[in-house]
Short mmCIF file of C-alpha atoms and ligand atoms in Angstrom, two decimals:
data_model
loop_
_atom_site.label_atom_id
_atom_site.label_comp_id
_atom_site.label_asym_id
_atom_site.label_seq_id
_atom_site.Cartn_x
_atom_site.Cartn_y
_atom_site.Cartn_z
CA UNK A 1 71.26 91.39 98.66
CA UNK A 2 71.48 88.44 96.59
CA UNK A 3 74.72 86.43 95.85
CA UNK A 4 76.64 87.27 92.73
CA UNK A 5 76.41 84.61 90.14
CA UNK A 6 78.59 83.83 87.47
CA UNK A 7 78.64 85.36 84.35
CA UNK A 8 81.00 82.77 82.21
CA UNK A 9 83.78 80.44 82.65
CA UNK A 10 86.02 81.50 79.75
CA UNK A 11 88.86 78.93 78.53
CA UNK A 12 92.31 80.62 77.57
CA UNK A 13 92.64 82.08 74.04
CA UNK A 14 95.39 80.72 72.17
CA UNK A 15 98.60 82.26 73.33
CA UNK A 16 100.78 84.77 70.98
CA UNK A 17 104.12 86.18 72.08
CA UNK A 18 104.70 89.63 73.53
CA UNK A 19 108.69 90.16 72.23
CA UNK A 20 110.33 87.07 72.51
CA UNK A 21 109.59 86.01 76.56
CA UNK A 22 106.50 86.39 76.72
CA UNK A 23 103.50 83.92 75.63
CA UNK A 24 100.56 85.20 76.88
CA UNK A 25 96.67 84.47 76.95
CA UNK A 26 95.08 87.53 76.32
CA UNK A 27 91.72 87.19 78.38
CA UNK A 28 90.87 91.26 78.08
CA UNK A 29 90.10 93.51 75.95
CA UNK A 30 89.18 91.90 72.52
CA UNK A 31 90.33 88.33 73.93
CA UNK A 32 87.41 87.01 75.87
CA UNK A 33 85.46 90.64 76.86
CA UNK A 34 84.77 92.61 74.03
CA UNK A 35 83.23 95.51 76.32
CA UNK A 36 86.66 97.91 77.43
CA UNK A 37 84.49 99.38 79.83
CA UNK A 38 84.00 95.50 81.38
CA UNK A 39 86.24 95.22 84.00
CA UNK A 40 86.81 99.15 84.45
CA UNK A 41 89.61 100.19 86.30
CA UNK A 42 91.34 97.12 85.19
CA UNK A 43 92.09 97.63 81.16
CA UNK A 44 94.19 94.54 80.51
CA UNK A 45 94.98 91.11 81.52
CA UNK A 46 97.49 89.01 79.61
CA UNK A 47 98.22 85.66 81.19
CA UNK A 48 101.19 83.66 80.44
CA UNK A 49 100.48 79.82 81.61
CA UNK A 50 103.22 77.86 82.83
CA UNK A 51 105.90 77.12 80.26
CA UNK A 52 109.46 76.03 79.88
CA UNK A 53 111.99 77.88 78.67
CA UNK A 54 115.33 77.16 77.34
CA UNK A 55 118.20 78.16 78.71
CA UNK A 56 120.07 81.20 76.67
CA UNK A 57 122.78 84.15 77.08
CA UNK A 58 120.39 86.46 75.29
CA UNK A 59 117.48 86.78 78.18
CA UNK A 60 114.41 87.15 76.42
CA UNK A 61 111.22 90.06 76.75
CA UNK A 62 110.17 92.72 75.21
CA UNK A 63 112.93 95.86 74.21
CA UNK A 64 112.04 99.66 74.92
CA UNK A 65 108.68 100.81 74.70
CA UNK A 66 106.30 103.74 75.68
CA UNK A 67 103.38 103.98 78.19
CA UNK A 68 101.13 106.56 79.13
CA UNK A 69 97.69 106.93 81.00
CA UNK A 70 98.00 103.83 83.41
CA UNK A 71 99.68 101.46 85.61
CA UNK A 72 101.62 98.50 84.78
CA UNK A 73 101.65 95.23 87.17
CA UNK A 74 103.24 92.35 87.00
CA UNK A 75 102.91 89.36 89.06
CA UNK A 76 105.28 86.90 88.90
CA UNK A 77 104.39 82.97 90.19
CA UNK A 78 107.17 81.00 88.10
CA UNK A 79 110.26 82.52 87.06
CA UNK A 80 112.20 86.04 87.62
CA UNK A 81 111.74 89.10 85.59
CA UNK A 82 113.84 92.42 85.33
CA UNK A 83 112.28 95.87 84.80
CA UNK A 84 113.80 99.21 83.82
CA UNK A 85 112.78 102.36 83.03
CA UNK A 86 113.59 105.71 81.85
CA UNK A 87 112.16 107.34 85.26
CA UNK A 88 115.60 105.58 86.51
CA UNK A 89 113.84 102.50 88.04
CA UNK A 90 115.13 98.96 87.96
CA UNK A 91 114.00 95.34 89.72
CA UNK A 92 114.07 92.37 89.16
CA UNK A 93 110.85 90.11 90.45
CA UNK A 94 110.99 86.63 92.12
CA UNK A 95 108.04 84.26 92.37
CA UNK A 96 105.60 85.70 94.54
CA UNK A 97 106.37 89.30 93.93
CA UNK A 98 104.99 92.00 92.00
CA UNK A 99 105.81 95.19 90.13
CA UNK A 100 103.30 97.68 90.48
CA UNK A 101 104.23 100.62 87.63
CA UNK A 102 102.28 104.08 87.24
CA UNK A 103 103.19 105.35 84.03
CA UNK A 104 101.24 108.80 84.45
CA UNK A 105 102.78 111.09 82.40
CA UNK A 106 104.85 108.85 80.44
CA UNK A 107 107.58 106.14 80.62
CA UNK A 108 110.08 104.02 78.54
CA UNK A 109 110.17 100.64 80.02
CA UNK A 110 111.55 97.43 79.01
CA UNK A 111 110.94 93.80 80.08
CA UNK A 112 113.05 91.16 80.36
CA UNK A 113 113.72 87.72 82.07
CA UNK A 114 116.52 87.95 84.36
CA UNK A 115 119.70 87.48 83.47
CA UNK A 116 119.78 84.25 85.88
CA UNK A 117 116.72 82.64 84.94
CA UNK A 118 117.38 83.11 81.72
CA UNK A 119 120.66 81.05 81.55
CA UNK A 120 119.14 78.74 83.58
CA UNK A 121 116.04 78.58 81.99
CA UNK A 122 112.65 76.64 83.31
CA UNK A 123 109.16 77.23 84.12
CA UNK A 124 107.93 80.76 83.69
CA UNK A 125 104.08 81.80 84.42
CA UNK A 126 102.89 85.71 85.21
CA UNK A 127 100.13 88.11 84.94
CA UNK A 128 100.51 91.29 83.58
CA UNK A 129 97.82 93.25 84.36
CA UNK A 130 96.80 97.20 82.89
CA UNK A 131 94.92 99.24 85.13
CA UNK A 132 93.45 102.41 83.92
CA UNK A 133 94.31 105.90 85.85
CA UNK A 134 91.32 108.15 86.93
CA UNK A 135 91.26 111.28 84.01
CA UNK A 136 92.70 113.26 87.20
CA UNK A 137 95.33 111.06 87.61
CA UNK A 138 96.42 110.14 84.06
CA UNK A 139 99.65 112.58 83.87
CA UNK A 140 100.57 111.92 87.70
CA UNK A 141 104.39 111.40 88.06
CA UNK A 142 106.12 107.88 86.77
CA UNK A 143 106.03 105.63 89.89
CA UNK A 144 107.40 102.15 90.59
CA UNK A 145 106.43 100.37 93.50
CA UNK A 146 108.46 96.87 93.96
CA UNK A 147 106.16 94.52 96.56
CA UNK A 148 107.96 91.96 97.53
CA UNK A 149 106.42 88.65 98.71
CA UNK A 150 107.60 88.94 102.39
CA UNK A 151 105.30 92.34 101.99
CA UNK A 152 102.35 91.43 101.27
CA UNK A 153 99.49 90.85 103.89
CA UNK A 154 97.86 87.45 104.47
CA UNK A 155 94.99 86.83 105.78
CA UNK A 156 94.64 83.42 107.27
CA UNK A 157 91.92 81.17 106.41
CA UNK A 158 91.07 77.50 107.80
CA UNK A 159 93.16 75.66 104.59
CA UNK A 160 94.35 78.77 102.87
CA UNK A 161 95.13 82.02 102.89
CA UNK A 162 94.07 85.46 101.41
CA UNK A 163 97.19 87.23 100.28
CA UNK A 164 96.32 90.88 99.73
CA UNK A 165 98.16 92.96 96.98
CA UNK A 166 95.95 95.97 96.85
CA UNK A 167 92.87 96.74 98.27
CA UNK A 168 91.88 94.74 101.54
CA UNK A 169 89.74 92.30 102.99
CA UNK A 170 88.05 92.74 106.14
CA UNK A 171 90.57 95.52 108.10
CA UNK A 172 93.39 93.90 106.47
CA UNK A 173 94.88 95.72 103.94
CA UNK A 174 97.40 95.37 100.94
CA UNK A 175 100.98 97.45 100.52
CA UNK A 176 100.28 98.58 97.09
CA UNK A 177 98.83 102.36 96.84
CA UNK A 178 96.69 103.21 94.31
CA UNK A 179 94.54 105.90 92.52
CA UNK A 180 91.28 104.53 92.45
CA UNK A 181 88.93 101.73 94.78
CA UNK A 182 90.25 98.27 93.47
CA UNK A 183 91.60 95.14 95.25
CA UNK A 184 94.12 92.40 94.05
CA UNK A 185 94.45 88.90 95.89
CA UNK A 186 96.00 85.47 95.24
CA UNK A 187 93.72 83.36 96.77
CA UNK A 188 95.01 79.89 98.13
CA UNK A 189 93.06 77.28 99.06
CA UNK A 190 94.04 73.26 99.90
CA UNK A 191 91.49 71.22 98.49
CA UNK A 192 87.86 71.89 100.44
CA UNK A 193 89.02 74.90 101.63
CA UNK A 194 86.54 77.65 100.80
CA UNK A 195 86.37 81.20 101.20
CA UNK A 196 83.64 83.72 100.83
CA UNK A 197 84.32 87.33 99.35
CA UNK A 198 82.18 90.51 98.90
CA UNK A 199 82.23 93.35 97.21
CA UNK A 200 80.02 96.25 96.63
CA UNK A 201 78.30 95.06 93.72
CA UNK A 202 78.79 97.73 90.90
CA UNK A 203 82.44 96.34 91.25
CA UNK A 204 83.72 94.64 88.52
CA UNK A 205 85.37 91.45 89.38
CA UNK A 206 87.15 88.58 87.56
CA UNK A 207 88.83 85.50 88.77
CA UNK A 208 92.14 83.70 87.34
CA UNK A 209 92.50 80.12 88.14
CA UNK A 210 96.28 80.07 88.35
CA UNK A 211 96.59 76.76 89.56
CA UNK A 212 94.24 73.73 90.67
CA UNK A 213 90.40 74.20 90.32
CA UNK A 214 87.67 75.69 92.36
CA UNK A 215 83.81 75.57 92.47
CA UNK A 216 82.38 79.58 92.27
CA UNK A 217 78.72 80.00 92.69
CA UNK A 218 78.36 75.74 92.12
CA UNK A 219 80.56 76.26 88.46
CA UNK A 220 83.77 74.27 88.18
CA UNK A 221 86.93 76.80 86.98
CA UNK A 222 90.00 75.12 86.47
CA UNK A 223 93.48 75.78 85.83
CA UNK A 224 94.30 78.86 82.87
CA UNK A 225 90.36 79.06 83.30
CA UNK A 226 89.04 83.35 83.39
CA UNK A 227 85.65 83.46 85.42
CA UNK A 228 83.65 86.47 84.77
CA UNK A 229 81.36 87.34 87.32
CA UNK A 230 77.92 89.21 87.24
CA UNK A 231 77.32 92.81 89.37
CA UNK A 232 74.15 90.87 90.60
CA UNK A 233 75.25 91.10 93.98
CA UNK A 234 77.99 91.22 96.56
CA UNK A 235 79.23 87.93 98.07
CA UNK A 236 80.61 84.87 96.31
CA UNK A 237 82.22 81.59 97.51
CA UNK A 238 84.98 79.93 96.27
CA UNK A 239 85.40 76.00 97.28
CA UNK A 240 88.46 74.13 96.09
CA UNK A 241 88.19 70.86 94.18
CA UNK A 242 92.06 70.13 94.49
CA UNK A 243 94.69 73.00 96.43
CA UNK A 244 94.61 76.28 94.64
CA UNK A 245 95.93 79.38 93.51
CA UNK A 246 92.89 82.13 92.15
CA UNK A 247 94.01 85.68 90.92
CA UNK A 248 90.81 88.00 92.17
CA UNK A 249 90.13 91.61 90.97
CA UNK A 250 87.60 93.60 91.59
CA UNK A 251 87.35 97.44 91.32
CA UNK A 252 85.00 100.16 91.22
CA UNK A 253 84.16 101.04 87.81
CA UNK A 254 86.03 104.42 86.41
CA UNK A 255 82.93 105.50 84.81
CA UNK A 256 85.23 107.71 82.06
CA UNK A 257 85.72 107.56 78.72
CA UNK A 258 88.34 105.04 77.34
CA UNK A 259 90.57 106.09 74.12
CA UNK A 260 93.01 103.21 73.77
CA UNK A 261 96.04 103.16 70.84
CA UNK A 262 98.73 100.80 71.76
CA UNK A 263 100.86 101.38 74.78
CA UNK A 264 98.39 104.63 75.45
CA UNK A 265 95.41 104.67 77.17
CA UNK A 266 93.87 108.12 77.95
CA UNK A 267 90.05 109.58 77.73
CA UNK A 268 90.45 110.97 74.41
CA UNK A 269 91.77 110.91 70.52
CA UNK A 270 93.40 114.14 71.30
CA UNK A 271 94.99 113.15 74.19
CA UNK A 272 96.34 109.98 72.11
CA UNK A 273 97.58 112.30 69.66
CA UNK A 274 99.77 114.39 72.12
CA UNK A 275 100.75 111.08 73.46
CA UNK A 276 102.05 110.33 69.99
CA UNK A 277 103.63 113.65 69.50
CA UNK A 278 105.18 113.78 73.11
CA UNK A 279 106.71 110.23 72.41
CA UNK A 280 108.40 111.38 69.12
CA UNK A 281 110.04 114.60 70.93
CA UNK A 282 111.43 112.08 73.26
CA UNK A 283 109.37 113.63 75.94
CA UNK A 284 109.41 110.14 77.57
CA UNK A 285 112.79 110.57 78.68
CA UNK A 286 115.72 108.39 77.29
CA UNK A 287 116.30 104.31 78.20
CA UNK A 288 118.88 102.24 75.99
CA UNK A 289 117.97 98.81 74.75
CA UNK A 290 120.66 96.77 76.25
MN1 LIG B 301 105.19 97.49 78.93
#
């Protein structure tokens, strides 16, 4: 099997705001990968690059709003954020956690900075990532899984570390469930550290160069840089050009239709429909803005 080879390096799209607290770069769908189907399971990746924030009373985010169809997560590197939903969930996430959300059947959620941070204010810089639910799983129960940093597994490395999320490497394997093959890691590397990964090679998989810069397949990636990589082949190296910190996913493809309308993502215009409908009876349940 030959190596996989990369596809592009893509340079952040200009950022827009989400609400009022989050300025995001949104690499996928429509940003830098037209294809929805691209990087199936994973839907959507917004990244917000590190920026300051004033302090305020008034924590900013984004008020109450419906999903359906997928999962939510959120992984927080600089700053905290609060969650809370109308499945009676609530958490607030620290640097180095994450917020893994399965809206199945349909949730009310809204995001905010934490109250804290927020008077505080300061650097802020996340991922909020959409993966898509198999069409057998798409009206599972609401389910919010809190990972907390001290959680997640690490695999050791000479000059880094693999921290797992989802998924696994080697036997080693991540605390987040989920409903389909995928894995999540934050790679870190010092600088010449390198690491080699595989994965079957109908896997989508994308890189995030959250901080420093790395080498992939000989191709320089640096900071708020997306890397794209082919399904040519299985294994790929990363070598750091200064110390590091690279978002990886890579997940089986869900080989289903896509039907996609705002905050619902199902396998078809009917379903979005009923999504619509449900959402006006207030089938989502009830969460108050403030
Ligand atoms: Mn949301």
């Amino acid at each position: 099997m030959p190596n996989r080879s990369v596809e592009a390096v893509y340079t952040a799209p200009s950022p827009h705001m989400v609400g009022d607290g989050f300025r995001v770069h949104h690499f996928f769908p429509d940003g830098v990968i037209q294809d929805k189907q691209r990087m199936s399971p994973f839907f959507m990746l917004d990244y917000a690059s590190p920026f300051t924030f004033t302090p305020t009373d008034t924590p900013r985010g984004v008020g109450v709003h419906p999903h359906r169809g997928f999962e939510t997560v959120t992984i927080a590197y600089q700053g905290k954020i609060a969650h809370h939903d109308s499945a009676g969930n609530h958490g607030v996430i620290d640097a180095g956690d994450v917020q893994w959300m399965t809206a199945g059947s349909g949730v009310l959620h809204k995001e905010y900075h934490d109250k804290e941070f927020a008077a505080q204010g300061g650097l802020f810089q996340m991922v909020q990532l959409w993966v898509n639910l198999p069409k057998a799983h798409k009206m599972t129960a609401p389910r919010y899984q809190e990972l907390p940093a001290a959680g997640m597994a690490r695999y050791p490395l000479q000059g880094g570390e693999i921290e797992i999320i989802a998924g696994a490497y080697k036997e080693m394997k991540g605390p987040a469930a989920t409903f389909s093959p995928l894995h999540v890691y934050n790679v870190r590397l010092e600088s010449d550290a390198h690491c080699t990964l595989s994965f079957p090679s109908h896997y989508n998989t994308a890189l995030v160069v959250i901080k420093g810069a790395i080498l992939v397949d000989d191709q320089l990636a640096q900071a708020n840089q997306f890397v794209l990589l082919c399904n040519d082949g299985e294994e790929f190296k990363l070598t750091a050009t200064e110390n590091c910190i690279v978002l990886v996913l890579s997940g089986e493809p869900l080989g289903e239709p896509i039907a996609a309308y705002g905050p619902f993502l199902m396998n078809s215009w009917k379903e979005i429909e009923q999504a619509v409908v449900d959402f006006n009876e207030g089938k989502f349940g009830i969460l108050s803005d403030h």
